[in-house]
Short mmCIF file of C-alpha atoms in Angstrom, two decimals:
data_model
loop_
_atom_site.label_atom_id
_atom_site.label_comp_id
_atom_site.label_asym_id
_atom_site.label_seq_id
_atom_site.Cartn_x
_atom_site.Cartn_y
_atom_site.Cartn_z
CA MET T 62 130.28 93.06 70.19
CA VAL T 63 128.41 94.00 73.34
CA GLU T 64 130.48 94.77 76.42
CA TRP T 65 129.12 93.46 79.71
CA THR T 66 130.42 94.53 83.10
CA ASP T 67 130.82 91.86 85.78
CA GLN T 68 128.00 93.53 87.65
CA GLU T 69 125.67 93.31 84.65
CA ARG T 70 126.48 89.62 84.12
CA ALA T 71 125.82 88.91 87.79
CA ILE T 72 122.52 90.79 87.76
CA ILE T 73 121.26 89.10 84.59
CA ASN T 74 122.30 85.62 85.64
CA GLY T 75 120.83 86.26 89.06
CA ILE T 76 117.45 87.19 87.64
CA PHE T 77 117.21 84.14 85.40
CA SER T 78 118.49 81.66 87.97
CA ASN T 79 115.75 82.79 90.37
CA LEU T 80 113.04 82.93 87.72
CA ASP T 81 110.02 80.64 87.79
CA TYR T 82 109.78 80.15 84.02
CA ASP T 83 106.42 78.39 84.31
CA ASP T 84 104.96 81.44 86.03
CA ILE T 85 106.73 84.34 84.35
CA GLY T 86 106.66 83.05 80.76
CA PRO T 87 102.87 82.75 80.52
CA LYS T 88 102.35 86.04 82.39
CA ALA T 89 104.64 87.94 80.03
CA LEU T 90 103.08 86.58 76.84
CA CYS T 91 99.50 87.06 78.12
CA ARG T 92 100.29 90.62 79.13
CA CYS T 93 101.67 91.32 75.66
CA LEU T 94 98.56 89.91 73.95
CA ILE T 95 96.28 91.98 76.22
CA VAL T 96 98.22 95.26 76.30
CA TYR T 97 99.11 95.14 72.59
CA PRO T 98 96.18 93.24 71.08
CA TRP T 99 97.51 93.41 67.51
CA THR T 100 100.17 90.90 68.56
CA GLN T 101 97.37 88.33 68.67
CA ARG T 102 97.74 88.15 64.89
CA TYR T 103 100.41 85.46 65.28
CA PHE T 104 98.26 83.19 67.39
CA GLY T 105 95.22 82.59 65.21
CA ALA T 106 95.67 78.84 65.53
CA PHE T 107 95.96 78.86 69.31
CA GLY T 108 92.25 78.83 70.11
CA SER T 109 90.20 81.39 71.97
CA LEU T 110 91.79 84.81 72.58
CA HIS T 111 88.62 86.85 72.54
CA ASN T 112 89.07 88.50 75.92
CA ALA T 113 91.59 88.80 78.75
CA GLU T 114 90.09 85.83 80.64
CA ALA T 115 90.27 83.59 77.57
CA ILE T 116 93.89 84.59 76.98
CA LYS T 117 94.86 83.94 80.58
CA ASN T 118 93.17 80.52 80.56
CA ASN T 119 94.61 79.48 77.20
CA GLN T 120 96.99 76.58 77.86
CA ARG T 121 98.64 76.81 74.44
CA ILE T 122 99.50 80.45 75.09
CA ALA T 123 100.85 79.56 78.53
CA ASP T 124 103.01 76.79 77.05
CA HIS T 125 104.27 79.13 74.37
CA GLY T 126 105.18 81.76 76.96
CA ILE T 127 107.36 79.18 78.70
CA THR T 128 108.97 78.22 75.39
CA VAL T 129 109.79 81.85 74.54
CA LEU T 130 111.31 82.50 77.95
CA HIS T 131 113.48 79.40 77.73
CA GLY T 132 114.57 80.71 74.34
CA MET T 133 116.48 83.35 76.28
CA ASP T 134 118.63 80.69 77.93
CA ARG T 135 120.68 80.51 74.75
CA ALA T 136 121.58 84.17 75.05
CA LEU T 137 122.44 83.70 78.72
CA LYS T 138 124.89 80.93 77.89
CA ASN T 139 126.46 82.94 75.05
CA MET T 140 126.37 86.51 76.25
CA ASP T 141 129.46 87.40 74.30
CA ASN T 142 127.94 86.44 70.99
CA ILE T 143 124.20 86.78 71.18
CA LYS T 144 124.00 87.94 67.57
CA ALA T 145 125.41 84.68 66.18
CA THR T 146 123.52 82.59 68.74
CA TYR T 147 120.17 83.85 67.48
CA ALA T 148 120.94 83.91 63.73
CA GLU T 149 118.88 80.78 63.10
CA LEU T 150 115.99 81.87 65.33
CA SER T 151 116.01 85.23 63.58
CA VAL T 152 115.66 83.56 60.19
CA LEU T 153 112.82 81.44 61.61
CA HIS T 154 110.93 84.47 62.95
CA SER T 155 111.40 86.27 59.65
CA GLU T 156 110.88 83.59 57.01
CA LYS T 157 108.55 81.16 58.67
CA LEU T 158 106.72 82.96 61.47
CA HIS T 159 106.64 86.39 59.76
CA VAL T 160 106.76 88.28 63.05
CA ASP T 161 107.14 92.07 62.83
CA PRO T 162 110.42 92.67 64.70
CA ASP T 163 108.93 95.75 66.39
CA ASN T 164 106.79 93.28 68.30
CA PHE T 165 109.85 91.79 70.03
CA LYS T 166 110.24 95.06 71.92
CA LEU T 167 106.61 94.96 73.02
CA LEU T 168 107.05 91.49 74.52
CA SER T 169 110.31 92.51 76.17
CA ASP T 170 108.60 95.54 77.77
CA CYS T 171 105.89 93.26 79.16
CA LEU T 172 108.50 90.81 80.44
CA THR T 173 110.27 93.69 82.20
CA ILE T 174 107.07 94.70 83.96
CA VAL T 175 106.21 91.11 84.96
CA VAL T 176 109.71 90.57 86.40
CA ALA T 177 109.51 93.99 88.12
CA ALA T 178 106.19 93.06 89.72
CA LYS T 179 107.67 89.76 90.93
CA MET T 180 110.87 91.27 92.32
CA GLY T 181 109.33 94.42 93.83
CA ALA T 182 111.84 96.70 95.48
CA ALA T 183 114.68 94.31 94.54
CA PHE T 184 114.14 95.43 90.93
CA THR T 185 116.25 98.53 91.42
CA ALA T 186 117.17 101.01 88.69
CA ASP T 187 120.54 99.28 88.17
CA VAL T 188 118.86 95.88 87.92
CA GLN T 189 116.33 97.30 85.45
CA ALA T 190 119.13 98.84 83.38
CA ALA T 191 121.06 95.55 83.14
CA PHE T 192 117.94 93.51 82.39
CA GLN T 193 116.74 95.90 79.71
CA LYS T 194 120.21 96.03 78.14
CA PHE T 195 120.13 92.22 77.88
CA LEU T 196 116.64 92.26 76.36
CA THR T 197 117.64 95.00 73.90
CA VAL T 198 120.53 92.85 72.67
CA VAL T 199 118.27 89.79 72.36
CA VAL T 200 115.64 91.81 70.47
CA SER T 201 118.25 93.24 68.14
CA ALA T 202 119.74 89.79 67.43
CA LEU T 203 116.30 88.35 66.68
CA GLY T 204 115.68 91.09 64.13
CA ARG T 205 119.13 90.92 62.61
CA GLN T 206 118.47 88.40 59.79
CA TYR T 207 115.34 90.06 58.43
CA HIS T 208 115.67 91.25 54.88
CA MET R 296 94.14 104.75 70.15
CA SER R 297 91.85 107.10 72.03
CA LEU R 298 90.56 106.49 75.52
CA THR R 299 87.31 104.62 75.99
CA ASP R 300 85.03 105.27 78.97
CA LYS R 301 86.39 102.03 80.44
CA ASP R 302 89.98 103.23 80.02
CA LYS R 303 89.16 106.49 81.80
CA ALA R 304 87.34 104.74 84.66
CA THR R 305 90.21 102.27 85.09
CA VAL R 306 92.83 105.03 85.14
CA LYS R 307 90.84 107.06 87.66
CA ALA R 308 90.33 104.02 89.89
CA LEU R 309 94.04 103.19 89.84
CA TRP R 310 94.98 106.84 90.45
CA SER R 311 92.80 106.94 93.55
CA LYS R 312 94.78 103.97 94.89
CA ILE R 313 98.26 105.22 94.02
CA SER R 314 98.06 109.00 94.19
CA LYS R 315 99.15 109.24 97.83
CA SER R 316 102.42 107.63 96.72
CA ALA R 317 102.70 109.97 93.74
CA ASP R 318 105.85 111.71 94.99
CA ALA R 319 107.66 108.40 95.55
CA ILE R 320 106.48 107.04 92.20
CA GLY R 321 107.68 110.16 90.41
CA ALA R 322 111.11 110.19 92.01
CA ASP R 323 111.62 106.45 91.38
CA ALA R 324 110.42 106.63 87.77
CA LEU R 325 112.58 109.65 87.00
CA PHE R 326 115.69 108.10 88.56
CA ARG R 327 115.06 104.88 86.65
CA MET R 328 114.81 106.79 83.39
CA LEU R 329 118.12 108.56 84.05
CA THR R 330 119.75 105.20 84.86
CA VAL R 331 118.19 102.96 82.20
CA TYR R 332 118.26 105.58 79.42
CA PRO R 333 121.36 107.66 80.20
CA GLN R 334 120.80 109.83 77.13
CA SER R 335 117.90 111.43 79.04
CA LYS R 336 120.42 112.98 81.42
CA ILE R 337 121.18 115.67 78.85
CA TYR R 338 118.08 117.54 79.97
CA PHE R 339 119.37 117.77 83.52
CA SER R 340 122.96 118.88 83.02
CA HIS R 341 122.19 121.83 85.28
CA TRP R 342 121.52 119.61 88.30
CA PRO R 343 124.40 119.19 90.74
CA ASP R 344 123.24 115.76 91.88
CA LEU R 345 121.56 113.09 89.75
CA SER R 346 121.88 110.28 92.28
CA ALA R 347 118.98 108.34 93.78
CA GLY R 348 117.30 110.29 96.54
CA SER R 349 118.82 113.59 95.47
CA SER R 350 116.64 116.58 96.23
CA SER R 351 116.59 117.57 92.54
CA VAL R 352 115.33 114.15 91.44
CA LYS R 353 112.73 114.05 94.23
CA ALA R 354 111.45 117.55 93.56
CA HIS R 355 111.25 116.98 89.85
CA GLY R 356 109.59 113.58 90.21
CA LYS R 357 106.94 115.25 92.35
CA LYS R 358 106.43 117.92 89.70
CA VAL R 359 106.05 115.33 86.94
CA MET R 360 103.47 113.36 88.91
CA GLY R 361 101.64 116.61 89.59
CA GLY R 362 101.32 116.84 85.83
CA ILE R 363 100.05 113.27 85.66
CA GLY R 364 97.47 114.07 88.35
CA LEU R 365 96.40 117.09 86.33
CA ALA R 366 96.08 114.86 83.29
CA VAL R 367 93.85 112.44 85.22
CA SER R 368 91.56 115.33 86.18
CA LYS R 369 91.47 116.52 82.55
CA ILE R 370 91.16 113.04 81.09
CA ASP R 371 88.13 113.97 79.01
CA ASP R 372 90.11 116.55 77.03
CA LEU R 373 93.83 116.06 77.49
CA THR R 374 94.84 118.29 74.60
CA LYS R 375 93.00 121.27 76.07
CA GLY R 376 93.80 120.41 79.68
CA LEU R 377 97.56 120.12 79.08
CA LEU R 378 97.94 123.03 76.67
CA ASP R 379 100.03 125.15 79.02
CA LEU R 380 102.31 122.22 79.80
CA SER R 381 102.62 121.52 76.10
CA GLU R 382 103.67 125.10 75.45
CA GLN R 383 106.26 124.83 78.18
CA HIS R 384 107.69 121.56 76.82
CA ALA R 385 107.61 122.81 73.24
CA PHE R 386 109.12 126.25 73.58
CA GLN R 387 111.10 126.31 76.79
CA LEU R 388 112.12 122.78 77.69
CA ARG R 389 112.25 121.44 74.14
CA VAL R 390 112.29 117.84 75.32
CA ASP R 391 112.37 115.48 72.37
CA PRO R 392 108.99 113.72 72.48
CA ALA R 393 110.71 110.33 72.15
CA ASN R 394 111.61 110.72 75.79
CA PHE R 395 107.97 110.75 76.89
CA LYS R 396 107.84 107.06 75.98
CA LEU R 397 110.90 106.32 78.08
CA LEU R 398 109.50 108.00 81.18
CA SER R 399 106.08 106.40 80.59
CA HIS R 400 107.69 102.95 80.54
CA CYS R 401 109.51 103.70 83.80
CA ILE R 402 106.26 104.89 85.43
CA LEU R 403 104.66 101.57 84.44
CA VAL R 404 107.62 99.64 85.89
CA VAL R 405 107.35 101.53 89.19
CA ILE R 406 103.59 100.93 89.42
CA GLY R 407 104.36 97.25 88.75
CA THR R 408 106.92 97.05 91.56
CA MET R 409 104.88 99.06 94.08
CA PHE R 410 101.33 97.90 93.30
CA PRO R 411 101.63 94.46 91.64
CA GLN R 412 98.16 93.38 92.77
CA ASP R 413 96.54 96.49 91.29
CA PHE R 414 98.30 96.20 87.95
CA PRO R 415 97.01 93.19 86.01
CA PRO R 416 97.22 93.31 82.19
CA GLU R 417 93.65 94.69 81.93
CA VAL R 418 94.69 97.74 83.95
CA HIS R 419 98.14 98.00 82.33
CA VAL R 420 96.61 98.42 78.87
CA CYS R 421 94.44 101.35 80.01
CA VAL R 422 97.33 103.10 81.77
CA ASP R 423 99.61 102.54 78.76
CA LYS R 424 97.00 104.13 76.49
CA PHE R 425 96.52 106.99 78.95
CA LEU R 426 100.24 107.79 79.13
CA ALA R 427 100.49 107.61 75.35
CA ASN R 428 97.65 110.12 75.08
CA VAL R 429 99.29 112.34 77.69
CA ALA R 430 102.49 112.26 75.62
CA LEU R 431 100.49 113.17 72.54
CA ALA R 432 98.84 116.10 74.32
CA LEU R 433 102.24 117.26 75.58
CA SER R 434 103.53 117.20 72.00
CA GLU R 435 100.58 119.22 70.71
CA ARG R 436 102.32 122.59 70.48
CA TYR R 437 105.70 121.35 69.20
CA ARG R 438 105.11 122.20 65.53
#
């Protein structure tokens, strides 16, 4: 089980309670699709992704970015058992969506940079450490049920 | 994933905007790496002070960014341009190359916090590729 300090819990909850999901979600997913273009393989049915402009203007991608970010709410509400909380989502990503679990880390790195850009100097080293620890646990839980 | 002409132009353009803040970027990125990836501290056990703003962190951050600046100037042949640095990392420092990724990520985070307007995804991808190629060039002499 993951141990969280009070400070880490406060930092992580603070970030998410101040987050504009409708802004950050699309930005994070778009950034991932542009910086790591092979991740576009999962979005063949989403319409035009043929350049950065198309990706940024794609409403289905934007909507999906919001969905993914809200998916983290479950972990926030169950920080002491993220592994069990994501068991079903992990199975979904493995069996139905067939997402390479290495790609979860790519998205989480992009999310980190988008949140960092939004928070500026307030995204201190300690804040980054807590946020990345949370994302690492989420990523690990999402990959847990692959076989 | 080698650098296209567009990648090189983008990196050079960004560097011209951020290079005057290179020392600050280096110190911040290094301190972040030590905080976010505590295992990286093993390479600095000889420093008396690893806290933010310590003279060791500042001086070393400046040195690292000097290396990045060198890499920008040698962007057309990073392997050749960084050969001496690679020798140093391979035979003296013996830094596990996995750590290059950690510091690269922290450099990207710092650029994101300090220059959000200059760091859209189209620029991010070029810088990410550049840092990956720098890491590769630094690893050249390892074995």
